[in-house]
Amino acid sequence: PFVQNALFQAGQIYYSLGTGMRFPEDLNNTVSTLKQFVKYADSKVFPASADLNKNLVTVLTYMGSAYFELGRLNLVEGEPPTAKSIAFFEQAAETFSNVVQRFPKEKDAPLWQYQAGESYYAAHNFPKAIAEYDKVRAVDPKHESAPESLAAISTCYTFLAEDTKDEATKTKWFAKVFDTNKILAQNYPNSPFAAEALINVGNNYYNQGSATQGDERIRLYGLAVENYRN
């Protein structure tokens, strides 16, 4: 029990120093210390208990956050993510996914799942970010992270569309942006992200209408107006 408490407290102290003072060495020590805690817990060195599970939740979330901070510390302002920062962001994503898999019924599980998406987003791995964000609603569709994850998915699809020169692929990604915003606006009308989603849906209908004639144009403009009013 003394080893369990020592590793648990040491990891938190390293994390506080690493994030407070932005010391990479302390963040690396956070990870190595807390990984040892998880190793002992998984190999039954620490006896199973409700308290151990509670500590494991804390340990894994601190680990994921430490990896994420290390990723941020290795970014170069104005430049794409470095290989080192990407590696740390991916480790953060894997750690947050791990804690969700271990404790899917915890009230913060949707938030951890969202953080897995955020980690891949920070690495500019937008397809993987979308896949992780998309799981948030499966964990708990009523959690506050659910509409936020849809807004993030829309942003990822937009980046994918803007990053390609192939018109067919660009059209496919923008269609995904449209579909995602429709889901967000319909399923989460009271969320802080609904208004922006409705504007995007309205813009899409307006653009479609501008490319057509006659009754179809009127119909599409009508849908645009409806969404703008909402």
mmCIF file of C-alpha atoms in Angstrom:
data_model
loop_
_atom_site.group_PDB
_atom_site.id
_atom_site.type_symbol
_atom_site.label_atom_id
_atom_site.label_comp_id
_atom_site.label_asym_id
_atom_site.label_seq_id
_atom_site.Cartn_x
_atom_site.Cartn_y
_atom_site.Cartn_z
ATOM 1 C CA PRO A 1 0.000 0.000 0.000
ATOM 2 C CA PHE A 2 2.874 2.394 0.590
ATOM 3 C CA VAL A 3 4.202 1.827 -2.929
ATOM 4 C CA GLN A 4 0.749 2.452 -4.386
ATOM 5 C CA ASN A 5 0.392 5.738 -2.519
ATOM 6 C CA ALA A 6 3.974 6.803 -3.249
ATOM 7 C CA LEU A 7 3.658 6.298 -7.017
ATOM 8 C CA PHE A 8 0.238 7.923 -7.072
ATOM 9 C CA GLN A 9 1.389 11.037 -5.210
ATOM 10 C CA ALA A 10 4.748 11.278 -7.001
ATOM 11 C CA GLY A 11 3.027 11.191 -10.381
ATOM 12 C CA GLN A 12 0.682 14.007 -9.394
ATOM 13 C CA ILE A 13 3.539 16.127 -8.046
ATOM 14 C CA TYR A 14 5.558 15.636 -11.229
ATOM 15 C CA TYR A 15 2.480 16.580 -13.257
ATOM 16 C CA SER A 16 1.890 19.762 -11.228
ATOM 17 C CA LEU A 17 5.516 20.805 -11.733
ATOM 18 C CA GLY A 18 5.511 19.874 -15.399
ATOM 19 C CA THR A 19 2.338 21.753 -16.293
ATOM 20 C CA GLY A 20 2.824 24.640 -13.878
ATOM 21 C CA MET A 21 6.443 25.346 -14.822
ATOM 22 C CA ARG A 22 6.277 23.791 -18.316
ATOM 23 C CA PHE A 23 9.151 21.420 -17.549
ATOM 24 C CA PRO A 24 9.303 18.529 -20.075
ATOM 25 C CA GLU A 25 11.506 16.496 -17.718
ATOM 26 C CA ASP A 26 8.810 16.527 -15.037
ATOM 27 C CA LEU A 27 6.139 15.573 -17.556
ATOM 28 C CA ASN A 28 8.284 12.647 -18.706
ATOM 29 C CA ASN A 29 8.690 11.656 -15.050
ATOM 30 C CA THR A 30 4.899 11.880 -14.686
ATOM 31 C CA VAL A 31 4.458 9.359 -17.462
ATOM 32 C CA SER A 32 7.136 6.920 -16.295
ATOM 33 C CA THR A 33 5.933 7.030 -12.672
ATOM 34 C CA LEU A 34 2.265 6.558 -13.505
ATOM 35 C CA LYS A 35 3.023 3.838 -16.064
ATOM 36 C CA GLN A 36 4.676 1.918 -13.235
ATOM 37 C CA PHE A 37 1.508 2.364 -11.167
ATOM 38 C CA VAL A 38 -0.628 0.954 -14.011
ATOM 39 C CA LYS A 39 1.792 -1.934 -14.528
ATOM 40 C CA TYR A 40 1.586 -2.926 -10.861
ATOM 41 C CA ALA A 41 -2.199 -2.572 -10.846
ATOM 42 C CA ASP A 42 -2.629 -4.703 -13.979
ATOM 43 C CA SER A 43 -0.276 -7.397 -12.712
ATOM 44 C CA LYS A 44 -2.217 -7.586 -9.399
ATOM 45 C CA VAL A 45 0.685 -6.319 -7.300
ATOM 46 C CA PHE A 46 -1.860 -3.882 -5.910
ATOM 47 C CA PRO A 47 -4.929 -5.722 -4.582
ATOM 48 C CA ALA A 48 -8.147 -5.000 -6.455
ATOM 49 C CA SER A 49 -10.469 -2.531 -4.745
ATOM 50 C CA ALA A 50 -12.834 0.341 -5.436
ATOM 51 C CA ASP A 51 -10.128 2.748 -4.290
ATOM 52 C CA LEU A 52 -7.627 1.247 -6.724
ATOM 53 C CA ASN A 53 -10.087 1.689 -9.600
ATOM 54 C CA LYS A 54 -10.654 5.292 -8.569
ATOM 55 C CA ASN A 55 -6.894 5.878 -8.490
ATOM 56 C CA LEU A 56 -6.460 4.181 -11.869
ATOM 57 C CA VAL A 57 -8.951 6.617 -13.392
ATOM 58 C CA THR A 58 -6.954 9.536 -11.998
ATOM 59 C CA VAL A 59 -3.616 8.040 -13.034
ATOM 60 C CA LEU A 60 -4.670 7.384 -16.632
ATOM 61 C CA THR A 61 -6.197 10.828 -17.089
ATOM 62 C CA TYR A 62 -3.030 12.446 -15.708
ATOM 63 C CA MET A 63 -0.956 10.313 -18.083
ATOM 64 C CA GLY A 64 -3.053 11.296 -21.072
ATOM 65 C CA SER A 65 -2.834 14.959 -20.108
ATOM 66 C CA ALA A 66 0.942 14.708 -19.590
ATOM 67 C CA TYR A 67 1.408 13.207 -23.063
ATOM 68 C CA PHE A 68 -0.755 15.975 -24.516
ATOM 69 C CA GLU A 69 1.270 18.690 -22.764
ATOM 70 C CA LEU A 70 4.496 17.123 -24.031
ATOM 71 C CA GLY A 71 3.039 17.265 -27.523
ATOM 72 C CA ARG A 72 2.248 20.955 -27.105
ATOM 73 C CA LEU A 73 5.727 21.697 -25.761
ATOM 74 C CA ASN A 74 7.235 20.192 -28.904
ATOM 75 C CA LEU A 75 5.174 22.325 -31.290
ATOM 76 C CA VAL A 76 6.856 25.074 -33.308
ATOM 77 C CA GLU A 77 4.730 28.194 -33.608
ATOM 78 C CA GLY A 78 3.352 28.673 -37.101
ATOM 79 C CA GLU A 79 4.556 25.256 -38.250
ATOM 80 C CA PRO A 80 2.773 21.883 -38.672
ATOM 81 C CA PRO A 81 3.169 19.441 -35.780
ATOM 82 C CA THR A 82 6.651 17.967 -35.484
ATOM 83 C CA ALA A 83 7.198 14.217 -35.575
ATOM 84 C CA LYS A 84 7.936 14.316 -31.846
ATOM 85 C CA SER A 85 4.791 16.248 -31.004
ATOM 86 C CA ILE A 86 2.685 13.911 -33.158
ATOM 87 C CA ALA A 87 4.078 10.896 -31.293
ATOM 88 C CA PHE A 88 3.123 12.447 -27.946
ATOM 89 C CA PHE A 89 -0.357 13.417 -29.167
ATOM 90 C CA GLU A 90 -0.925 9.857 -30.413
ATOM 91 C CA GLN A 91 0.146 8.467 -27.036
ATOM 92 C CA ALA A 92 -2.301 10.871 -25.384
ATOM 93 C CA ALA A 93 -5.095 9.642 -27.659
ATOM 94 C CA GLU A 94 -4.293 6.003 -26.905
ATOM 95 C CA THR A 95 -4.251 6.695 -23.153
ATOM 96 C CA PHE A 96 -7.601 8.506 -23.173
ATOM 97 C CA SER A 97 -9.095 5.688 -25.262
ATOM 98 C CA ASN A 98 -7.667 3.202 -22.776
ATOM 99 C CA VAL A 99 -9.352 4.818 -19.790
ATOM 100 C CA VAL A 100 -12.687 4.854 -21.660
ATOM 101 C CA GLN A 101 -12.335 1.145 -22.443
ATOM 102 C CA ARG A 102 -11.531 0.369 -18.823
ATOM 103 C CA PHE A 103 -14.227 2.578 -17.284
ATOM 104 C CA PRO A 104 -16.952 3.157 -19.906
ATOM 105 C CA LYS A 105 -19.643 3.823 -17.287
ATOM 106 C CA GLU A 106 -17.798 6.631 -15.492
ATOM 107 C CA LYS A 107 -19.498 10.022 -15.810
ATOM 108 C CA ASP A 108 -16.380 11.507 -17.437
ATOM 109 C CA ALA A 109 -16.015 8.723 -20.032
ATOM 110 C CA PRO A 110 -17.521 10.879 -22.832
ATOM 111 C CA LEU A 111 -15.056 13.656 -21.972
ATOM 112 C CA TRP A 112 -12.103 11.256 -22.136
ATOM 113 C CA GLN A 113 -13.369 9.996 -25.470
ATOM 114 C CA TYR A 114 -13.588 13.588 -26.685
ATOM 115 C CA GLN A 115 -10.021 14.180 -25.481
ATOM 116 C CA ALA A 116 -8.877 11.199 -27.573
ATOM 117 C CA GLY A 117 -10.316 13.006 -30.594
ATOM 118 C CA GLU A 118 -8.702 16.268 -29.507
ATOM 119 C CA SER A 119 -5.327 14.556 -29.304
ATOM 120 C CA TYR A 120 -5.511 13.277 -32.888
ATOM 121 C CA TYR A 121 -6.828 16.694 -33.953
ATOM 122 C CA ALA A 122 -3.755 18.331 -32.395
ATOM 123 C CA ALA A 123 -1.611 15.876 -34.389
ATOM 124 C CA HIS A 124 -3.468 16.958 -37.575
ATOM 125 C CA ASN A 125 -4.591 13.360 -38.043
ATOM 126 C CA PHE A 126 -8.106 14.375 -38.994
ATOM 127 C CA PRO A 127 -9.460 10.952 -40.085
ATOM 128 C CA LYS A 128 -8.503 9.411 -36.733
ATOM 129 C CA ALA A 129 -9.792 12.471 -34.897
ATOM 130 C CA ILE A 130 -13.167 12.058 -36.630
ATOM 131 C CA ALA A 131 -13.287 8.372 -35.673
ATOM 132 C CA GLU A 132 -12.637 9.175 -32.005
ATOM 133 C CA TYR A 133 -14.983 12.164 -31.859
ATOM 134 C CA ASP A 134 -17.692 10.011 -33.430
ATOM 135 C CA LYS A 135 -17.524 7.578 -30.490
ATOM 136 C CA VAL A 136 -18.489 10.251 -27.934
ATOM 137 C CA ARG A 137 -22.201 9.936 -28.669
ATOM 138 C CA ALA A 138 -21.960 6.146 -28.393
ATOM 139 C CA VAL A 139 -20.557 6.533 -24.869
ATOM 140 C CA ASP A 140 -23.254 9.021 -23.833
ATOM 141 C CA PRO A 141 -25.307 11.012 -26.361
ATOM 142 C CA LYS A 142 -26.584 13.337 -23.609
ATOM 143 C CA HIS A 143 -23.171 14.433 -22.366
ATOM 144 C CA GLU A 144 -22.129 18.028 -23.046
ATOM 145 C CA SER A 145 -19.191 16.732 -25.088
ATOM 146 C CA ALA A 146 -21.572 15.112 -27.600
ATOM 147 C CA PRO A 147 -22.569 18.265 -29.533
ATOM 148 C CA GLU A 148 -19.046 19.623 -29.191
ATOM 149 C CA SER A 149 -17.694 16.445 -30.781
ATOM 150 C CA LEU A 150 -19.996 16.951 -33.774
ATOM 151 C CA ALA A 151 -18.772 20.536 -34.158
ATOM 152 C CA ALA A 152 -15.204 19.200 -34.079
ATOM 153 C CA ILE A 153 -16.041 16.560 -36.706
ATOM 154 C CA SER A 154 -17.416 19.283 -38.967
ATOM 155 C CA THR A 155 -14.171 21.232 -38.584
ATOM 156 C CA CYS A 156 -12.102 18.135 -39.422
ATOM 157 C CA TYR A 157 -14.107 17.471 -42.586
ATOM 158 C CA THR A 158 -13.660 21.104 -43.581
ATOM 159 C CA PHE A 159 -9.878 20.812 -43.221
ATOM 160 C CA LEU A 160 -9.878 17.584 -45.257
ATOM 161 C CA ALA A 161 -11.894 19.298 -47.995
ATOM 162 C CA GLU A 162 -9.580 22.297 -48.075
ATOM 163 C CA ASP A 163 -6.457 20.112 -48.142
ATOM 164 C CA THR A 164 -7.352 18.256 -51.334
ATOM 165 C CA LYS A 165 -7.216 19.441 -54.945
ATOM 166 C CA ASP A 166 -9.332 16.577 -56.231
ATOM 167 C CA GLU A 167 -12.784 18.021 -56.863
ATOM 168 C CA ALA A 168 -14.631 14.741 -56.307
ATOM 169 C CA THR A 169 -12.924 14.222 -52.968
ATOM 170 C CA LYS A 170 -13.511 17.852 -52.005
ATOM 171 C CA THR A 171 -17.210 17.478 -52.795
ATOM 172 C CA LYS A 172 -17.371 14.305 -50.694
ATOM 173 C CA TRP A 173 -15.812 15.997 -47.665
ATOM 174 C CA PHE A 174 -18.035 19.072 -47.913
ATOM 175 C CA ALA A 175 -21.063 16.777 -48.097
ATOM 176 C CA LYS A 176 -19.871 15.262 -44.796
ATOM 177 C CA VAL A 177 -19.629 18.774 -43.318
ATOM 178 C CA PHE A 178 -23.248 19.381 -44.358
ATOM 179 C CA ASP A 179 -24.481 16.048 -42.969
ATOM 180 C CA THR A 180 -22.647 16.542 -39.663
ATOM 181 C CA ASN A 181 -24.076 20.013 -39.155
ATOM 182 C CA LYS A 182 -27.589 18.749 -39.896
ATOM 183 C CA ILE A 183 -27.212 16.078 -37.201
ATOM 184 C CA LEU A 184 -25.848 18.654 -34.759
ATOM 185 C CA ALA A 185 -28.646 21.161 -35.425
ATOM 186 C CA GLN A 186 -31.406 18.531 -35.268
ATOM 187 C CA ASN A 187 -30.203 16.521 -32.272
ATOM 188 C CA TYR A 188 -28.748 19.303 -30.118
ATOM 189 C CA PRO A 189 -30.812 22.439 -30.876
ATOM 190 C CA ASN A 190 -30.087 23.956 -27.449
ATOM 191 C CA SER A 191 -26.332 23.448 -27.500
ATOM 192 C CA PRO A 192 -23.881 26.364 -27.867
ATOM 193 C CA PHE A 193 -22.881 24.904 -31.258
ATOM 194 C CA ALA A 194 -26.355 24.712 -32.810
ATOM 195 C CA ALA A 195 -26.465 28.274 -34.172
ATOM 196 C CA GLU A 196 -23.224 27.879 -36.117
ATOM 197 C CA ALA A 197 -24.428 24.520 -37.426
ATOM 198 C CA LEU A 198 -27.705 26.058 -38.625
ATOM 199 C CA ILE A 199 -25.803 28.825 -40.410
ATOM 200 C CA ASN A 200 -23.618 26.247 -42.151
ATOM 201 C CA VAL A 201 -26.650 24.190 -43.195
ATOM 202 C CA GLY A 202 -28.369 27.340 -44.427
ATOM 203 C CA ASN A 203 -25.295 28.345 -46.413
ATOM 204 C CA ASN A 204 -25.200 24.921 -48.029
ATOM 205 C CA TYR A 205 -28.832 25.146 -49.130
ATOM 206 C CA TYR A 206 -28.221 28.685 -50.375
ATOM 207 C CA ASN A 207 -25.204 27.577 -52.452
ATOM 208 C CA GLN A 208 -27.161 24.656 -53.888
ATOM 209 C CA GLY A 209 -29.999 27.002 -54.773
ATOM 210 C CA SER A 210 -27.656 29.439 -56.472
ATOM 211 C CA ALA A 211 -26.519 26.630 -58.773
ATOM 212 C CA THR A 212 -30.057 25.709 -59.911
ATOM 213 C CA GLN A 213 -33.082 27.385 -61.523
ATOM 214 C CA GLY A 214 -36.847 27.656 -61.150
ATOM 215 C CA ASP A 215 -38.823 25.803 -58.488
ATOM 216 C CA GLU A 216 -35.816 23.882 -57.206
ATOM 217 C CA ARG A 217 -33.995 27.146 -56.521
ATOM 218 C CA ILE A 218 -37.025 28.467 -54.636
ATOM 219 C CA ARG A 219 -37.243 25.249 -52.593
ATOM 220 C CA LEU A 220 -33.564 25.336 -51.642
ATOM 221 C CA TYR A 221 -33.665 29.037 -50.802
ATOM 222 C CA GLY A 222 -36.688 28.316 -48.621
ATOM 223 C CA LEU A 223 -34.718 25.680 -46.713
ATOM 224 C CA ALA A 224 -31.850 28.142 -46.337
ATOM 225 C CA VAL A 225 -34.195 30.788 -44.903
ATOM 226 C CA GLU A 226 -35.709 28.246 -42.524
ATOM 227 C CA ASN A 227 -32.326 27.321 -41.114
ATOM 228 C CA TYR A 228 -31.201 30.956 -40.874
ATOM 229 C CA ARG A 229 -34.375 31.800 -38.943
ATOM 230 C CA ASN A 230 -33.851 28.876 -36.588
#
